[in-house]
XYZ file of C-alpha atoms in Angstrom:
347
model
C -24.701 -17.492 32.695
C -27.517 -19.122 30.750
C -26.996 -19.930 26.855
C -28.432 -18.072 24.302
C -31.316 -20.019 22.557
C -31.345 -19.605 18.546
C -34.936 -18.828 17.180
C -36.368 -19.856 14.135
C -38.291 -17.712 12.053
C -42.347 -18.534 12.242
C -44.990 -18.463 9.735
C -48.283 -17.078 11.243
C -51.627 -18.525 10.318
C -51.777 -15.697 7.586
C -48.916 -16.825 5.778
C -46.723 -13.798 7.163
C -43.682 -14.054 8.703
C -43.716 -13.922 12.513
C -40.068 -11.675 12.701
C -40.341 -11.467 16.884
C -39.070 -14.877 16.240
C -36.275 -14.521 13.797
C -32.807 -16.280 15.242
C -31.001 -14.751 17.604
C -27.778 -14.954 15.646
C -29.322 -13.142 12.731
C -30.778 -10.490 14.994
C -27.125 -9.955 16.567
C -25.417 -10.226 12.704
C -28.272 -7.506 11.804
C -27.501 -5.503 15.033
C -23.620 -4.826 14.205
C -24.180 -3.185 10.938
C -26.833 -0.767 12.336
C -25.734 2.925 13.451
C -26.911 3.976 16.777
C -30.042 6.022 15.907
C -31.215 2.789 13.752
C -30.467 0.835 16.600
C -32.552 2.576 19.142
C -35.306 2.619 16.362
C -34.347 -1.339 16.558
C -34.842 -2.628 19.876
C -37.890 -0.629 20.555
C -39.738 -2.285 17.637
C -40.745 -5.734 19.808
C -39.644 -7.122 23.047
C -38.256 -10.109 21.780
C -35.604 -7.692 19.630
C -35.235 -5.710 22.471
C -34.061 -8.303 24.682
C -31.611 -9.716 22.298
C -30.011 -5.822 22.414
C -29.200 -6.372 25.964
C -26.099 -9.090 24.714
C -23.200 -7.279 25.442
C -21.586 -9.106 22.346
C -24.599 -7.337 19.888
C -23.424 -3.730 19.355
C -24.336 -1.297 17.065
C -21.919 0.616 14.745
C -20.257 3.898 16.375
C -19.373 6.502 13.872
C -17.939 10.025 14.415
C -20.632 12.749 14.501
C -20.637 16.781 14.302
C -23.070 18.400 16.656
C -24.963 21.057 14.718
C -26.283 24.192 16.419
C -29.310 23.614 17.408
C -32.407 25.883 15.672
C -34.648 25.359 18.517
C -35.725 21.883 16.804
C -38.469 20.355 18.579
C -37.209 17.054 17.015
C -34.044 17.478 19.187
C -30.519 17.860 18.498
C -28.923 17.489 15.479
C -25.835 15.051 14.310
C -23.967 15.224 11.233
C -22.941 11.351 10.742
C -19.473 11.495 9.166
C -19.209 8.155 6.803
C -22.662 8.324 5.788
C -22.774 11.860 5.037
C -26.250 12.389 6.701
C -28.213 14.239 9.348
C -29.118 12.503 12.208
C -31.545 13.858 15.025
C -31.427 12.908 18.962
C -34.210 13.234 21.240
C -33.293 14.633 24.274
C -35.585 14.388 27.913
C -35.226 18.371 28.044
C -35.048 19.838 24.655
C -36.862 22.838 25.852
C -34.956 23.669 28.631
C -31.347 23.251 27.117
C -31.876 24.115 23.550
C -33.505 27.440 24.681
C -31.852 31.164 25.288
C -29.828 29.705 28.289
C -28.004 26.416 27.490
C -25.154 26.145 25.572
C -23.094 22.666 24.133
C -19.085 23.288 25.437
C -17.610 20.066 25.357
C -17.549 16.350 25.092
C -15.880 12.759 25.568
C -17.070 9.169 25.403
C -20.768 10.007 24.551
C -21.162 12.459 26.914
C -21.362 16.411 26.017
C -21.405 19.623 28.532
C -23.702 22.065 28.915
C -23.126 25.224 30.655
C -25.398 27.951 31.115
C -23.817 31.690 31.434
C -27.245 32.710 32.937
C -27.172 30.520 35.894
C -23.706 30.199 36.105
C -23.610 26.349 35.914
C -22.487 23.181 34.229
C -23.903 19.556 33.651
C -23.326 16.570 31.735
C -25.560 14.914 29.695
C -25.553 11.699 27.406
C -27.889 12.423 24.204
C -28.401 8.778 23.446
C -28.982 7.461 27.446
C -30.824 10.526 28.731
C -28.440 10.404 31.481
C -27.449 14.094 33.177
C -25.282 15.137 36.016
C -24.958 18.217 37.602
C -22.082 19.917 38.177
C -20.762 22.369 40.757
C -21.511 25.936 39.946
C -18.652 27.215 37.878
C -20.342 31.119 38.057
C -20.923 33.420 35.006
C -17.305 34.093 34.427
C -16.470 33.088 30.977
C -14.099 30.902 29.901
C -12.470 29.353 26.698
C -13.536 25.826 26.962
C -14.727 22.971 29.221
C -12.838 19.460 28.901
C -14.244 15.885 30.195
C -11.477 14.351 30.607
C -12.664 11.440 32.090
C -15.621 9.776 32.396
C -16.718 5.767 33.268
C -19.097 4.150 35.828
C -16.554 5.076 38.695
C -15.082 8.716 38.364
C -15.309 11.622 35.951
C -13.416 14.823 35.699
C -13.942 18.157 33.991
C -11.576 20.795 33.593
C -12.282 24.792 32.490
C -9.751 26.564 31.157
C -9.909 30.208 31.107
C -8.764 32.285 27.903
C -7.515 35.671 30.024
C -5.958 34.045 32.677
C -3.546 31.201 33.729
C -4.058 27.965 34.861
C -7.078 25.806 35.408
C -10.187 24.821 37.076
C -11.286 21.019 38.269
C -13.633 18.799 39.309
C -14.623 15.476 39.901
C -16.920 12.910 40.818
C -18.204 13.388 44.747
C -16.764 16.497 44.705
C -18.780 20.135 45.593
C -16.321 23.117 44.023
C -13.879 23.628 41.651
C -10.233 23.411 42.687
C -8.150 26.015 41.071
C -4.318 25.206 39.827
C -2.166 27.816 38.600
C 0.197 27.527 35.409
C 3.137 29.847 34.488
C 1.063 31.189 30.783
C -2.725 31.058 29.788
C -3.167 27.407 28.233
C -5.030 26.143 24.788
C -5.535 22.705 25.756
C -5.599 20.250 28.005
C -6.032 16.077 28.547
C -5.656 12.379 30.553
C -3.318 10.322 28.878
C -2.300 7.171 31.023
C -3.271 8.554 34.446
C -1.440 12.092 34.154
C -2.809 15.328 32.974
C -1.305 17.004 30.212
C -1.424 20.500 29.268
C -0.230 22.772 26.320
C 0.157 26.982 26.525
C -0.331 29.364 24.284
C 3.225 29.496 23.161
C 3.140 25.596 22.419
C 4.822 24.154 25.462
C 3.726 21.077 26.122
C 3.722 19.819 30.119
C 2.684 16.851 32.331
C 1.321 17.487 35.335
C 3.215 15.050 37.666
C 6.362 14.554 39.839
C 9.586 15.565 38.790
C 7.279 17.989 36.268
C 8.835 17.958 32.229
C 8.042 20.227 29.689
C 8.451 19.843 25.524
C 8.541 23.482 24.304
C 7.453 24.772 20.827
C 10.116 27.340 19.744
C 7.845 28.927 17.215
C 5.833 31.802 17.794
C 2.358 32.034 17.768
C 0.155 33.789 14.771
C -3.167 34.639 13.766
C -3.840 30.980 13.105
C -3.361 29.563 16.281
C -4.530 26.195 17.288
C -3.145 23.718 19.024
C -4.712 20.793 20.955
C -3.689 17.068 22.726
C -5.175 13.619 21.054
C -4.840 10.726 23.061
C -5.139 7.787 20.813
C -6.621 4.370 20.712
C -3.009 2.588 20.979
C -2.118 4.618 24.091
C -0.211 7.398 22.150
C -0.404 11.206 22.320
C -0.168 13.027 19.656
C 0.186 17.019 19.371
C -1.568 19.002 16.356
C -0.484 21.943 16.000
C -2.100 24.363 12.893
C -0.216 25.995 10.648
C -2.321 28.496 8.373
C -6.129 28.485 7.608
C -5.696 24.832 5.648
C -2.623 23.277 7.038
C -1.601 21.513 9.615
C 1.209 19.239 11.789
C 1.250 16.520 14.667
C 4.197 15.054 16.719
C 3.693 12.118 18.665
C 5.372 11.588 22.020
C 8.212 9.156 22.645
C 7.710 8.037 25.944
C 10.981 6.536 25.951
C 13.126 9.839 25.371
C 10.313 12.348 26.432
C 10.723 13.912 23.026
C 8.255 15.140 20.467
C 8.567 13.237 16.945
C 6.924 15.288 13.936
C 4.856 12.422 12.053
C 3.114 12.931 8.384
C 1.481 9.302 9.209
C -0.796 7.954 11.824
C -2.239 4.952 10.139
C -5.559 3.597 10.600
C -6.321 6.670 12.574
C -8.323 9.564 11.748
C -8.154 12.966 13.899
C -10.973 15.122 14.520
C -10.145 18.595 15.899
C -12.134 21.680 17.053
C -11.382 24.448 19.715
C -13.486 22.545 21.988
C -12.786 19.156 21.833
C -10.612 16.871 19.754
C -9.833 12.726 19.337
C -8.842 10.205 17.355
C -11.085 7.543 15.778
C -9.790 4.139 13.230
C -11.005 4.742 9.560
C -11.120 1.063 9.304
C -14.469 -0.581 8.220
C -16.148 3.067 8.361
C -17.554 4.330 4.788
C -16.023 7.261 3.420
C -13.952 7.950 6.504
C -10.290 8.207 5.392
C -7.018 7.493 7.323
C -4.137 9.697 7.825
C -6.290 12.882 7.932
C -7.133 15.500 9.960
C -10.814 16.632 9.818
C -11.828 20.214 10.860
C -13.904 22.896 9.946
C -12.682 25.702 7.539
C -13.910 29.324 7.574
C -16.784 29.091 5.453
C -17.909 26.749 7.497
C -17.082 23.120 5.628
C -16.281 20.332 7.008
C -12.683 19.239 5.277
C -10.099 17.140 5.568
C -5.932 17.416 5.342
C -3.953 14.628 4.172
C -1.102 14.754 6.789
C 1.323 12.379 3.848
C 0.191 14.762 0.940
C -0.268 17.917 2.738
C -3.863 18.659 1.302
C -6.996 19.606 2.052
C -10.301 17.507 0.709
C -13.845 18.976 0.671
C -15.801 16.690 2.255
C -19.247 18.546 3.021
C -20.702 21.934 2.395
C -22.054 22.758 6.108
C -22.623 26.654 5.478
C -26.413 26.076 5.182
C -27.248 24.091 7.916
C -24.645 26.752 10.269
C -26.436 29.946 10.227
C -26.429 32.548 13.457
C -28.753 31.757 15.913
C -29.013 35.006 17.834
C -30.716 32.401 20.974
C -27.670 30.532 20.945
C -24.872 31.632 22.522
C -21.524 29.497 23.250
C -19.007 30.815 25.908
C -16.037 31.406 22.891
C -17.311 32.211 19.281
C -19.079 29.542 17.139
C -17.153 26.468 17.178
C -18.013 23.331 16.764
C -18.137 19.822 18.880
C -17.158 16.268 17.537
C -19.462 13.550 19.331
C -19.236 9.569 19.602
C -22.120 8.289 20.777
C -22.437 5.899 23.573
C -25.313 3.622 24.976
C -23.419 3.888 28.463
């Protein structure tokens, strides 16, 4: 592997400095505190900074974004950027043809959201930032509660659909050409990968693992008009169950792997969770502006973004949304008018 050659910053025969030629280290130190859209703006400025951009040790900054529904934007798709408490817009290959009458944003995971179409009956993936899409299997016109990517790297990914009036799932994978059908003994709210096995959770809050000998963690508590529950892997290898209480309130338990037991927690350190009906994670508040630990962020009724202190039991304003969320009669999303939480990737 050749060694990276530092380069000095020239003066031109003008007097102006020649910045294709500013130090590599600088560039890279320059490159770390940029966000992703800046960064893209970056590297296509010159080829010299472009090249540097290809160091696997120069990364941009990844924040946590909320996907906005689209308004037929012909400047693409927009973000709202957590921290920095701004808009960001995405240019997508295809605008046209998924921000039209027919496509319609149902889930994502590592950088990667899915689009299904209840016209055509079909599914693909697509990675705003890369350009990348996949096509799925036809899934057919049926429709469903939500999709869930629940994996996805250079070698395999997985989606699963989970249906709202009936029981079990559907899944596929990488090389595959249909959806393989398991049944479960009640309709189920969510499901996830964490460390190789599949978990899922029902609508009465029983949590189960989808391996040999199968266990189960119920929730004893019966549902309500409130109901939301979901499965966040996080960052340390933990899983953690949220579970919502009212219209502001909520609780997680995080598994002991040890005792296969659930352990109700009003801390989860560094970590922030971001949940929605149709996809949820965890992200590290560290080093990220105005992103705070110990909370869980989610959208309220009037359609703010907030957050709950799980140690205080509060909820925080922490944007006014409500203008930028009104009904888009073109838009249409399999289950009601939820949103999606996005990281971007450059993978």
């Amino acid at each position: 592997m050749s060694e990276k050659v530092p380069r000095r910053l020239k003066i031109t025969s003008s007097g102006m400095a020649d910045w294709a030629t500013l130090q590599t280290d600088i560039l890279g130190l320059i490159i770390k505190k940029l966000t992703v859209p800046d960064y893209l703006r970056f590297r296509a400025v010159c080829t010299s900074w472009n090249h540097v951009c290809k160091y696997e040790s120069y990364c941009p900054r990844v924040d946590p974004w909320l996907m906005l529904p689209p308004n037929l934007n012909p400047l693409g798709v927009q973000f709202f950027c957590i921290p920095e408490r701004k808009n960001q817009s995405i240019r997508l290959p295809t605008t046209i043809s998924l921000f039209g009458s027919v496509w319609a944003p149902v889930g994502s995971l590592n950088g990667w959201l899915i689009y299904f179409s209840q016209t055509y009956g079909t599914m693909q993936l697509v990675n705003p930032i890369s350009g990348r899409q996949i096509e799925l299997p036809p899934i057919g016109r049926r429709i469903f509660s939500k999709a869930k990517l629940l994996e996805m790297n250079e070698r395999n990914y997985i989606v699963a659909v989970l249906y709202g009036d009936g029981k079990g799932y559907k899944i596929t994978r990488k090389g595959s050409n249909n959806w393989s059908s398991v049944e479960s003994k009640h309709i189920l709210d969510d499901i996830i990968k964490h460390r190789g096995r599949l978990y899922t959770c029902d609508k009465y809050g029983t949590v189960e693992v989808w391996a040999e000998p199968p266990r189960a963690w119920p929730d004893e508590e019966d549902t309500h008009r409130w109901r939301f529950r979901c499965l966040v892997d996080t960052p340390a290898g933990d899983l953690i169950r949220v579970k919502r209480l009212g219209q502001n309130k909520f609780a997680v338990w995080i598994l002991d792997n040890e005792t296969s037991s659930w352990v109700e927690a009003d801390n989860i350190g560094d970590l922030a969770l971001f949940v929605s009906h149709y996809n949820s994670f965890s992200f590290p508040a560290k080093d990220h502006p105005n992103l705070k630990a110990n909370c869980i962020y989610f959208i309220d009724i009037h359609s703010n973004l907030c957050a709950f202190n799980l140690e205080h039991g509060t909820k925080e304003l922490v944007e006014t949304l409500a203008a930028g969320l009104g009904r888009n009669e073109q838009y249409r999303r399999p289950q009601g008018d939820q949103l999606l939480w996005f990281i971007p990737s450059l993978k």
